[in-house]
């Protein structure tokens, strides 16, 4: 994916002046992810020894990264290739800041059949394609197998409803030390939009309407309001979830509670894999995964979040 994006960037250079000696790449990642990216670049660099690829990684939140991109577009300072998150596609594409890569794909031998069509659709607008997928994550429910085994609770099936989920979460919410306070919860309440939105869609609600340009009539629709209330009630009514953490630290704190056996279920994407894998490898945790449960009568659906590599539209005029 990365090599294809770099090749598209170089193909764009061919439409203008001769390229310089290097390509700059920007992506949102911590140091560990940046090291992995460097490993992925190794074979590409070996095939193109005369081309310097310089990667810049920024460990920013998604909102901070968006501000960085928008500031860079205003200054014509976007690098040659940059990470484009799914939620930023409208902001960059509607402003004309991302290049349509479709005309260059055959030139560099990119076969779109290699990509998941659902993920490609995130970056499409009609026949145009504004990024090549770098990765994606389904949103799932992770469960602590040890807690379920200890309570003689069956593992969740592939098709389960909110009623099934709530009943199980109530069975797993306990006062383990007998001091009158709950110290094991059925589920973690996650305030981060990427995670609670999955529950809204599983309840038949939505944020934007089909045209993608308005929320009125969808975000305030009865199904959406009912789903939001149900999700809130996990804390306020049924008491199966601890008080929510700050959005900035929620991912780390929830993962710690889960790994420590204090929470039976949590909503996860790829960001939790590193913590979970370490706990599993150390023998501290046995984990399983299940789809997000859905409201009875609403078809189940798996939410995908994706990110890709894009090329600035102004690249045609730079080189």
Coordinates of C-alpha atoms in Angstrom, one line a residue:
X1 CA 0.0 0.0 0.0
X2 CA 2.7 2.4 1.0
X3 CA 4.9 1.5 -2.0
X4 CA 1.9 2.1 -4.3
X5 CA 1.2 5.5 -2.8
X6 CA 4.8 6.5 -3.3
X7 CA 4.7 5.2 -6.9
X8 CA 1.6 7.3 -7.5
X9 CA 3.4 10.4 -6.1
X10 CA 6.3 9.8 -8.5
X11 CA 3.9 9.3 -11.4
X12 CA 2.4 12.7 -10.7
X13 CA 5.9 14.2 -10.9
X14 CA 6.1 13.0 -14.4
X15 CA 3.3 15.4 -15.3
X16 CA 5.4 18.4 -14.4
X17 CA 9.0 19.2 -13.9
X18 CA 11.6 16.6 -12.9
X19 CA 11.4 15.4 -9.3
X20 CA 13.9 16.2 -6.6
X21 CA 16.0 13.5 -5.0
X22 CA 13.5 12.5 -2.3
X23 CA 9.9 11.9 -1.2
X24 CA 8.6 13.1 2.1
X25 CA 6.0 11.0 3.9
X26 CA 3.8 12.1 6.8
X27 CA 1.8 9.8 9.0
X28 CA 0.2 9.7 12.4
X29 CA 2.0 7.2 14.6
X30 CA 4.0 6.8 17.8
X31 CA 7.6 5.7 17.7
X32 CA 6.8 1.9 17.7
X33 CA 4.5 2.3 14.7
X34 CA 7.0 4.5 13.0
X35 CA 9.7 1.8 13.3
X36 CA 7.3 -0.7 11.8
X37 CA 6.7 1.7 8.9
X38 CA 10.4 2.0 8.4
X39 CA 10.6 -1.8 8.1
X40 CA 7.9 -1.7 5.5
X41 CA 9.9 0.9 3.5
X42 CA 13.0 -1.3 3.5
X43 CA 12.2 -3.3 0.3
X44 CA 11.0 -0.2 -1.5
X45 CA 14.2 1.7 -0.7
X46 CA 16.2 -1.3 -1.9
X47 CA 14.5 -1.3 -5.2
X48 CA 15.0 2.5 -5.6
X49 CA 18.5 3.2 -4.2
X50 CA 18.6 6.6 -5.8
X51 CA 15.4 7.8 -4.1
X52 CA 15.5 9.1 -0.6
X53 CA 12.2 8.5 1.4
X54 CA 12.0 10.6 4.5
X55 CA 9.2 9.8 6.9
X56 CA 7.8 12.1 9.5
X57 CA 5.6 10.7 12.2
X58 CA 3.5 12.7 14.6
X59 CA 2.0 11.2 17.7
X60 CA -1.1 13.3 17.7
X61 CA -4.8 12.7 18.4
X62 CA -7.0 12.5 15.3
X63 CA -8.4 16.0 15.9
X64 CA -4.9 17.5 16.3
X65 CA -3.7 15.7 13.2
X66 CA -6.6 17.2 11.2
X67 CA -5.7 20.7 12.4
X68 CA -2.1 20.0 11.3
X69 CA -3.2 18.9 7.8
X70 CA -5.6 21.9 7.3
X71 CA -2.8 24.3 8.4
X72 CA -0.4 22.7 6.0
X73 CA -2.9 23.0 3.1
X74 CA -3.3 26.7 3.8
X75 CA 0.5 27.1 3.6
X76 CA 0.9 24.7 0.7
X77 CA 3.1 22.7 3.0
X78 CA 1.7 19.2 2.7
X79 CA 4.4 16.6 2.1
X80 CA 4.5 14.4 -1.0
X81 CA 2.5 11.6 0.6
X82 CA 0.4 12.0 3.7
X83 CA -1.9 9.8 5.9
X84 CA -5.5 10.5 5.3
X85 CA -7.9 9.3 8.0
X86 CA -11.4 8.3 7.0
X87 CA -13.0 11.1 9.0
X88 CA -10.8 13.7 7.2
X89 CA -11.8 12.7 3.7
X90 CA -14.6 15.3 3.4
X91 CA -12.4 18.1 4.8
X92 CA -9.5 17.4 2.4
X93 CA -11.4 16.1 -0.7
X94 CA -14.2 18.8 -0.6
X95 CA -11.5 21.5 -0.5
X96 CA -9.7 20.0 -3.5
X97 CA -6.6 19.3 -1.5
X98 CA -6.2 15.6 -2.3
X99 CA -5.2 14.3 -5.7
X100 CA -7.4 11.8 -7.6
X101 CA -5.1 8.9 -7.9
X102 CA -7.3 6.9 -10.3
X103 CA -5.6 8.2 -13.5
X104 CA -2.1 7.1 -12.3
X105 CA -2.9 3.6 -11.0
X106 CA -2.4 1.7 -14.2
X107 CA 0.9 3.6 -14.9
X108 CA 2.4 2.2 -11.7
X109 CA 0.8 -1.2 -11.8
X110 CA -1.7 -0.9 -9.0
X111 CA -4.3 -3.6 -9.0
X112 CA -7.3 -2.4 -7.0
X113 CA -8.6 -6.0 -6.8
X114 CA -6.0 -6.6 -4.1
X115 CA -7.8 -4.2 -1.8
X116 CA -10.9 -4.8 0.3
X117 CA -13.7 -3.0 -1.7
X118 CA -15.4 -1.8 1.5
X119 CA -12.2 -0.1 2.6
X120 CA -11.6 1.4 -0.9
X121 CA -15.1 2.8 -0.9
X122 CA -14.1 5.1 2.1
X123 CA -11.7 7.0 -0.2
X124 CA -13.8 7.0 -3.4
X125 CA -16.0 9.7 -4.8
X126 CA -17.6 8.3 -7.9
X127 CA -14.8 7.1 -10.2
X128 CA -12.2 9.1 -8.3
X129 CA -10.0 7.6 -5.7
X130 CA -8.2 9.9 -3.2
X131 CA -6.1 7.5 -1.1
X132 CA -4.8 4.0 -1.2
X133 CA -5.6 2.1 2.0
X134 CA -2.8 1.9 4.5
X135 CA -4.9 -0.1 7.0
X136 CA -8.3 -0.5 8.6
X137 CA -9.8 -1.9 11.8
X138 CA -13.2 -3.4 12.5
X139 CA -14.8 -2.3 15.8
X140 CA -15.4 -5.4 18.0
X141 CA -16.2 -6.4 21.5
X142 CA -13.3 -8.0 23.4
X143 CA -14.2 -10.2 26.3
X144 CA -12.2 -11.6 29.2
X145 CA -12.6 -15.4 28.9
X146 CA -11.5 -16.0 32.5
X147 CA -14.2 -13.8 33.9
X148 CA -16.9 -15.5 31.8
X149 CA -15.6 -18.9 32.7
X150 CA -15.5 -18.1 36.4
X151 CA -19.1 -17.0 36.3
X152 CA -20.2 -20.0 34.1
X153 CA -21.4 -17.5 31.4
X154 CA -21.3 -18.7 27.8
X155 CA -19.1 -16.8 25.3
X156 CA -21.1 -14.4 23.1
X157 CA -22.3 -15.8 19.7
X158 CA -21.7 -14.0 16.4
X159 CA -25.3 -12.7 16.3
X160 CA -26.3 -11.3 19.7
X161 CA -28.7 -8.5 20.7
X162 CA -28.5 -5.7 23.2
X163 CA -30.8 -7.7 25.5
X164 CA -28.3 -10.6 25.4
X165 CA -25.4 -8.2 26.1
X166 CA -27.1 -6.4 29.0
X167 CA -28.1 -9.6 30.6
X168 CA -24.5 -10.9 30.4
X169 CA -23.1 -7.6 31.6
X170 CA -25.3 -7.7 34.7
X171 CA -24.2 -11.3 35.5
X172 CA -20.6 -10.1 35.4
X173 CA -21.0 -7.0 37.5
X174 CA -20.0 -8.0 41.0
X175 CA -18.7 -7.0 44.4
X176 CA -15.9 -9.5 44.6
X177 CA -14.5 -8.5 48.0
X178 CA -17.9 -8.1 49.8
X179 CA -17.3 -4.5 50.9
X180 CA -20.6 -3.3 49.4
X181 CA -19.0 -1.7 46.3
X182 CA -18.8 -3.0 42.8
X183 CA -15.2 -3.8 41.8
X184 CA -15.9 -5.9 38.7
X185 CA -18.0 -4.4 35.9
X186 CA -19.6 -6.0 32.9
X187 CA -18.5 -3.5 30.4
X188 CA -16.4 -0.3 30.0
X189 CA -18.2 2.8 28.9
X190 CA -16.1 4.5 26.1
X191 CA -16.7 8.2 25.4
X192 CA -14.5 8.2 22.2
X193 CA -16.7 8.8 19.2
X194 CA -15.0 6.1 17.1
X195 CA -16.3 3.6 19.6
X196 CA -19.7 4.8 20.8
X197 CA -20.8 5.5 17.2
X198 CA -20.7 1.8 16.6
X199 CA -23.3 1.3 19.2
X200 CA -25.5 4.0 17.7
X201 CA -25.4 2.4 14.3
X202 CA -26.1 -1.0 16.0
X203 CA -29.2 0.5 17.4
X204 CA -30.5 1.7 14.1
X205 CA -29.5 5.3 14.6
X206 CA -27.2 7.5 12.5
X207 CA -25.3 10.8 12.7
X208 CA -25.4 12.0 9.1
X209 CA -28.2 11.5 6.6
X210 CA -27.8 9.6 3.4
X211 CA -26.6 12.7 1.5
X212 CA -23.7 13.0 3.9
X213 CA -24.3 16.8 4.4
X214 CA -26.8 17.1 7.2
X215 CA -27.4 15.7 10.6
X216 CA -30.9 17.1 11.2
X217 CA -33.4 14.3 10.8
X218 CA -30.8 11.6 11.6
X219 CA -28.8 12.6 14.7
X220 CA -32.0 13.7 16.3
X221 CA -34.1 10.8 15.0
X222 CA -36.0 8.7 17.6
X223 CA -33.8 5.6 16.9
X224 CA -30.6 7.6 17.5
X225 CA -31.8 9.2 20.7
X226 CA -33.0 5.8 22.0
X227 CA -29.6 4.3 21.2
X228 CA -27.7 7.1 22.9
X229 CA -29.9 6.8 26.0
X230 CA -29.4 3.0 26.1
X231 CA -25.6 3.4 25.9
X232 CA -25.7 6.1 28.6
X233 CA -27.8 3.8 30.8
X234 CA -25.0 1.3 31.0
X235 CA -23.6 3.7 33.6
X236 CA -26.5 5.7 34.9
X237 CA -29.4 3.2 35.1
X238 CA -28.0 -0.4 35.1
X239 CA -24.7 0.3 36.7
X240 CA -22.8 -2.3 34.7
X241 CA -20.1 0.1 33.6
X242 CA -17.7 2.2 35.8
X243 CA -17.7 6.0 35.4
X244 CA -16.2 7.0 32.0
X245 CA -12.6 8.1 31.6
X246 CA -11.4 11.3 29.9
X247 CA -11.4 10.8 26.1
X248 CA -7.7 11.5 26.0
X249 CA -6.7 8.6 28.3
X250 CA -9.7 6.3 27.8
X251 CA -8.0 3.8 25.6
X252 CA -5.1 3.1 28.0
X253 CA -7.2 3.2 31.1
X254 CA -9.9 0.9 29.8
X255 CA -7.3 -1.6 28.5
X256 CA -5.7 -1.6 31.9
X257 CA -9.0 -2.4 33.6
X258 CA -9.7 -5.1 31.1
X259 CA -6.3 -6.7 31.5
X260 CA -6.6 -6.6 35.3
X261 CA -9.9 -8.5 35.2
X262 CA -11.9 -5.5 36.4
X263 CA -14.0 -5.2 33.2
X264 CA -15.5 -8.2 31.3
X265 CA -16.3 -6.5 27.9
X266 CA -14.8 -3.5 26.1
X267 CA -15.2 -2.0 22.7
X268 CA -12.0 -2.3 20.7
X269 CA -10.2 -1.5 17.4
X270 CA -6.6 -2.2 16.4
X271 CA -5.3 0.3 19.0
X272 CA -5.9 -2.2 21.8
X273 CA -4.0 -5.0 20.1
X274 CA -0.6 -4.1 21.5
X275 CA -1.7 -4.0 25.1
X276 CA -3.8 -7.1 24.8
X277 CA -1.1 -9.1 23.0
X278 CA 1.4 -8.3 25.8
X279 CA -1.0 -9.4 28.5
X280 CA -1.9 -12.6 26.6
X281 CA 1.8 -13.4 26.0
X282 CA 2.5 -12.9 29.7
X283 CA -0.2 -15.3 30.7
X284 CA -2.2 -12.6 32.5
X285 CA -5.2 -12.7 30.1
X286 CA -7.3 -14.9 27.9
X287 CA -9.3 -12.9 25.4
X288 CA -12.0 -13.5 22.9
X289 CA -13.7 -11.3 20.3
X290 CA -17.3 -10.9 19.2
X291 CA -19.2 -8.5 16.9
X292 CA -20.9 -5.4 18.4
X293 CA -24.4 -6.6 19.6
X294 CA -27.4 -5.0 17.9
X295 CA -30.8 -3.9 18.9
X296 CA -33.5 -6.6 18.3
X297 CA -35.0 -6.0 14.8
X298 CA -31.9 -4.0 13.6
X299 CA -29.6 -5.9 11.2
X300 CA -26.1 -6.5 12.6
X301 CA -23.3 -4.6 11.0
X302 CA -19.6 -4.3 11.5
X303 CA -18.1 -0.8 11.5
X304 CA -14.8 -0.3 9.7
X305 CA -12.5 2.6 10.4
X306 CA -9.8 3.1 7.7
X307 CA -6.8 5.3 6.9
X308 CA -4.9 5.6 3.7
X309 CA -2.0 7.4 1.9
X310 CA -2.9 10.4 -0.2
X311 CA -1.0 12.8 -2.5
X312 CA -1.6 16.6 -2.4
X313 CA -3.5 17.9 -5.3
X314 CA -0.9 20.7 -5.6
X315 CA 1.8 18.1 -6.3
X316 CA 1.1 18.5 -10.0
X317 CA 2.2 22.1 -9.8
X318 CA 5.1 21.6 -7.4
X319 CA 7.5 19.5 -9.4

